[in-house]
């Protein structure tokens, strides 16, 4: 059993751990609760392993916006290393969710600076800049929705409608830091905004990235778990967005995702970034959160 846990943990980390150690200096900020703090719903949702599916799902949904996906394609290595992008997004999520405020501010400033270079004209002839509030909003809210949907489906415990709304409302704090002027307050508003967004469309960049995400270069043992995550993500995406991405829901995709997420939680516990945040606050860990040295 111990060997099985180790093998599963190693397989997942070999795929997704391509980022840096995003909170290596966080203990220098003793007592700083960060942007959200331990009483937030954000700490509960983001700390769960359902976030692995959320990261993949967010990238898929983001690819449904032509200006966003062309920005990815023209200014990043997304075609060649989409998993690396998911890992770097994971670093961003970890720091903004669990980091001390100086770390949050540094991460936000770094992302904005990178975005300054992401400018161009999309394949449908529309000028874009990654720091445009509307494009930043699509990236932000597709990520937030993905974490919420993933936790609703695969989280360690049920989420009330009230707490789902609290999670969305809490994310306004981050949206404001990112200079996003579309401020969504409830789960229902978020779901409707994504589902009925008038900019979604398919481009060649969309097709290229989705082709890569369907069949990324990885070993057979890694591909099995990845395919479960991919199917789970596909089945959780609204039908209109599925059509733009040329996706089709698979039979038992949600059930397979639930099985795999439980296996991940068994082998990996909860986010090590959450552990660091509690250590920074010198607070006891919640009884329903346990951690494994990775």
Short mmCIF file of C-alpha atoms in Angstrom, two decimals, residues 20-249:
data_model
loop_
_atom_site.label_atom_id
_atom_site.label_comp_id
_atom_site.label_asym_id
_atom_site.label_seq_id
_atom_site.Cartn_x
_atom_site.Cartn_y
_atom_site.Cartn_z
CA UNK A 20 9.47 26.64 -8.83
CA UNK A 21 9.08 26.56 -5.06
CA UNK A 22 6.69 29.50 -5.00
CA UNK A 23 6.48 30.03 -1.22
CA UNK A 24 10.02 29.20 -0.13
CA UNK A 25 10.35 32.49 1.77
CA UNK A 26 6.88 32.66 3.28
CA UNK A 27 7.97 31.91 6.87
CA UNK A 28 9.78 35.25 6.86
CA UNK A 29 6.36 36.94 7.11
CA UNK A 30 5.25 35.58 10.47
CA UNK A 31 1.63 36.33 11.33
CA UNK A 32 0.65 37.56 7.86
CA UNK A 33 -2.69 35.95 6.86
CA UNK A 34 -2.32 36.91 3.21
CA UNK A 35 -5.13 37.92 0.88
CA UNK A 36 -7.74 35.46 2.19
CA UNK A 37 -6.75 33.92 5.52
CA UNK A 38 -7.57 30.67 7.34
CA UNK A 39 -11.29 31.38 7.77
CA UNK A 40 -11.83 31.75 4.02
CA UNK A 41 -13.53 29.29 1.72
CA UNK A 42 -10.62 29.89 -0.66
CA UNK A 43 -8.18 28.07 1.63
CA UNK A 44 -10.57 25.12 1.83
CA UNK A 45 -11.16 24.80 -1.92
CA UNK A 46 -7.70 25.59 -3.27
CA UNK A 47 -5.96 23.22 -0.84
CA UNK A 48 -7.75 20.13 -2.19
CA UNK A 49 -6.30 17.80 -4.84
CA UNK A 50 -9.34 18.43 -7.03
CA UNK A 51 -7.24 21.41 -8.09
CA UNK A 52 -5.24 19.15 -10.42
CA UNK A 53 -8.32 18.73 -12.59
CA UNK A 54 -9.15 22.41 -12.15
CA UNK A 55 -5.84 23.52 -13.64
CA UNK A 56 -6.28 21.38 -16.73
CA UNK A 57 -9.92 22.39 -17.10
CA UNK A 58 -9.07 26.08 -16.81
CA UNK A 59 -6.54 25.86 -19.63
CA UNK A 60 -9.13 24.13 -21.82
CA UNK A 61 -11.80 26.76 -21.11
CA UNK A 62 -9.32 29.60 -21.64
CA UNK A 63 -8.56 28.16 -25.08
CA UNK A 64 -12.16 28.87 -26.11
CA UNK A 65 -11.47 32.62 -26.26
CA UNK A 66 -9.74 33.51 -29.57
CA UNK A 67 -7.74 36.50 -28.33
CA UNK A 68 -6.66 34.69 -25.18
CA UNK A 69 -5.60 31.51 -26.96
CA UNK A 70 -3.83 33.41 -29.75
CA UNK A 71 -1.97 35.34 -27.07
CA UNK A 72 -0.91 32.03 -25.54
CA UNK A 73 0.11 30.69 -28.94
CA UNK A 74 2.01 33.78 -30.11
CA UNK A 75 3.86 34.61 -26.91
CA UNK A 76 4.45 31.41 -24.94
CA UNK A 77 5.61 27.81 -25.18
CA UNK A 78 2.07 26.57 -24.69
CA UNK A 79 2.07 24.40 -27.82
CA UNK A 80 5.23 22.67 -26.66
CA UNK A 81 4.71 22.63 -22.90
CA UNK A 82 1.07 23.04 -21.86
CA UNK A 83 1.66 21.02 -18.69
CA UNK A 84 4.41 23.47 -17.77
CA UNK A 85 1.88 26.28 -18.08
CA UNK A 86 -0.51 24.42 -15.78
CA UNK A 87 2.30 24.07 -13.24
CA UNK A 88 3.17 27.76 -13.44
CA UNK A 89 -0.50 28.60 -13.04
CA UNK A 90 -0.40 26.37 -9.97
CA UNK A 91 2.42 28.50 -8.57
CA UNK A 92 0.34 31.64 -9.16
CA UNK A 93 -2.70 30.11 -7.48
CA UNK A 94 -0.66 28.86 -4.50
CA UNK A 95 0.98 32.23 -3.85
CA UNK A 96 -2.12 34.38 -4.33
CA UNK A 97 -4.22 32.00 -2.21
CA UNK A 98 -1.82 31.12 0.62
CA UNK A 99 1.10 33.54 0.41
CA UNK A 100 1.79 36.50 2.67
CA UNK A 101 0.75 39.85 1.22
CA UNK A 102 4.27 40.81 0.05
CA UNK A 103 4.43 37.50 -1.83
CA UNK A 104 0.98 38.06 -3.33
CA UNK A 105 1.92 41.55 -4.47
CA UNK A 106 5.20 40.34 -5.95
CA UNK A 107 3.44 37.55 -7.87
CA UNK A 108 0.77 39.91 -9.22
CA UNK A 109 3.41 42.44 -10.29
CA UNK A 110 5.41 39.71 -12.04
CA UNK A 111 2.36 38.45 -13.95
CA UNK A 112 1.41 41.97 -15.03
CA UNK A 113 4.95 42.60 -16.25
CA UNK A 114 4.93 39.40 -18.30
CA UNK A 115 1.55 40.39 -19.72
CA UNK A 116 2.92 43.75 -20.91
CA UNK A 117 4.76 41.88 -23.68
CA UNK A 118 1.72 39.86 -24.75
CA UNK A 119 0.23 42.04 -27.48
CA UNK A 120 -0.81 41.40 -31.04
CA UNK A 121 -3.67 40.82 -33.44
CA UNK A 122 -5.69 37.63 -33.19
CA UNK A 123 -6.46 35.32 -36.09
CA UNK A 124 -9.88 36.96 -36.44
CA UNK A 125 -8.30 40.42 -36.75
CA UNK A 126 -8.91 41.79 -33.26
CA UNK A 127 -6.09 43.54 -31.41
CA UNK A 128 -5.32 42.08 -28.00
CA UNK A 129 -3.22 42.79 -24.94
CA UNK A 130 -3.02 40.37 -22.04
CA UNK A 131 -3.51 43.21 -19.56
CA UNK A 132 -6.86 44.20 -21.12
CA UNK A 133 -9.41 43.92 -18.30
CA UNK A 134 -11.81 41.82 -20.40
CA UNK A 135 -9.14 39.28 -21.39
CA UNK A 136 -7.69 39.19 -17.88
CA UNK A 137 -11.24 38.58 -16.64
CA UNK A 138 -11.68 35.55 -18.92
CA UNK A 139 -8.43 34.01 -17.70
CA UNK A 140 -9.22 34.81 -14.05
CA UNK A 141 -12.82 33.66 -13.98
CA UNK A 142 -12.27 30.51 -16.02
CA UNK A 143 -9.69 29.55 -13.40
CA UNK A 144 -11.97 30.41 -10.49
CA UNK A 145 -14.90 28.57 -12.07
CA UNK A 146 -12.72 25.53 -12.69
CA UNK A 147 -11.63 25.32 -9.06
CA UNK A 148 -15.23 25.71 -7.93
CA UNK A 149 -16.59 23.11 -10.36
CA UNK A 150 -13.77 20.68 -9.54
CA UNK A 151 -14.40 21.00 -5.81
CA UNK A 152 -18.15 20.66 -6.27
CA UNK A 153 -17.57 17.39 -8.12
CA UNK A 154 -14.50 15.96 -6.41
CA UNK A 155 -13.83 17.89 -3.19
CA UNK A 156 -13.21 16.18 0.12
CA UNK A 157 -16.55 17.33 1.55
CA UNK A 158 -19.80 18.87 0.28
CA UNK A 159 -19.86 22.59 -0.44
CA UNK A 160 -22.96 24.59 0.46
CA UNK A 161 -24.39 27.14 -1.95
CA UNK A 162 -23.59 29.84 0.59
CA UNK A 163 -19.92 28.81 0.73
CA UNK A 164 -19.75 28.59 -3.06
CA UNK A 165 -20.96 32.19 -3.24
CA UNK A 166 -18.45 33.17 -0.55
CA UNK A 167 -15.62 31.66 -2.59
CA UNK A 168 -16.60 33.63 -5.70
CA UNK A 169 -17.01 36.82 -3.67
CA UNK A 170 -13.60 36.35 -2.02
CA UNK A 171 -11.96 36.21 -5.44
CA UNK A 172 -12.97 39.84 -6.06
CA UNK A 173 -9.96 40.70 -3.88
CA UNK A 174 -7.64 39.07 -6.42
CA UNK A 175 -9.56 40.43 -9.42
CA UNK A 176 -9.03 43.97 -8.17
CA UNK A 177 -5.29 43.38 -7.72
CA UNK A 178 -5.19 42.20 -11.34
CA UNK A 179 -7.00 45.39 -12.46
CA UNK A 180 -10.05 43.43 -13.57
CA UNK A 181 -13.14 45.63 -13.67
CA UNK A 182 -15.68 42.83 -14.10
CA UNK A 183 -16.50 41.89 -10.50
CA UNK A 184 -18.57 38.72 -10.20
CA UNK A 185 -20.11 38.02 -6.79
CA UNK A 186 -22.03 34.71 -6.91
CA UNK A 187 -21.69 31.19 -8.24
CA UNK A 188 -24.73 31.56 -10.50
CA UNK A 189 -23.44 34.81 -11.96
CA UNK A 190 -20.07 33.17 -12.61
CA UNK A 191 -21.57 30.13 -14.33
CA UNK A 192 -23.77 32.27 -16.56
CA UNK A 193 -20.91 34.62 -17.47
CA UNK A 194 -18.71 31.74 -18.66
CA UNK A 195 -21.50 29.79 -20.35
CA UNK A 196 -22.89 32.72 -22.35
CA UNK A 197 -19.75 34.77 -23.00
CA UNK A 198 -20.12 36.36 -26.44
CA UNK A 199 -16.43 36.16 -27.41
CA UNK A 200 -15.95 32.38 -27.44
CA UNK A 201 -15.08 30.86 -30.80
CA UNK A 202 -12.75 28.29 -32.30
CA UNK A 203 -9.46 29.23 -33.97
CA UNK A 204 -6.55 27.24 -35.32
CA UNK A 205 -4.74 27.91 -32.05
CA UNK A 206 -7.70 26.37 -30.22
CA UNK A 207 -7.50 23.24 -32.35
CA UNK A 208 -3.73 22.97 -32.01
CA UNK A 209 -3.73 23.27 -28.24
CA UNK A 210 -6.63 20.87 -27.80
CA UNK A 211 -4.93 18.32 -30.06
CA UNK A 212 -1.86 18.54 -27.86
CA UNK A 213 -3.85 18.29 -24.63
CA UNK A 214 -5.62 15.18 -25.89
CA UNK A 215 -2.33 13.41 -26.60
CA UNK A 216 0.56 14.98 -24.68
CA UNK A 217 3.92 13.21 -24.92
CA UNK A 218 4.22 11.17 -21.72
CA UNK A 219 4.82 7.61 -20.61
CA UNK A 220 2.04 5.03 -20.56
CA UNK A 221 1.87 5.01 -16.75
CA UNK A 222 1.46 8.79 -16.66
CA UNK A 223 -1.01 8.82 -19.53
CA UNK A 224 -3.50 6.63 -17.67
CA UNK A 225 -3.99 9.10 -14.83
CA UNK A 226 -3.83 12.07 -17.18
CA UNK A 227 -6.56 10.62 -19.39
CA UNK A 228 -8.82 10.28 -16.35
CA UNK A 229 -8.23 13.95 -15.50
CA UNK A 230 -8.82 14.98 -19.11
CA UNK A 231 -12.11 13.06 -19.31
CA UNK A 232 -13.21 14.45 -15.96
CA UNK A 233 -12.40 17.98 -17.10
CA UNK A 234 -14.20 17.47 -20.42
CA UNK A 235 -17.37 16.23 -18.76
CA UNK A 236 -17.44 19.23 -16.41
CA UNK A 237 -17.25 21.88 -19.16
CA UNK A 238 -20.53 23.48 -20.35
CA UNK A 239 -21.82 22.00 -23.60
CA UNK A 240 -21.44 25.24 -25.55
CA UNK A 241 -17.74 25.47 -24.59
CA UNK A 242 -17.31 21.75 -25.35
CA UNK A 243 -18.51 22.40 -28.89
CA UNK A 244 -16.05 25.26 -29.38
CA UNK A 245 -13.25 22.98 -28.17
CA UNK A 246 -14.44 20.01 -30.28
CA UNK A 247 -14.92 17.97 -27.13
CA UNK A 248 -17.47 15.30 -26.41
CA UNK A 249 -18.44 14.11 -22.96
#
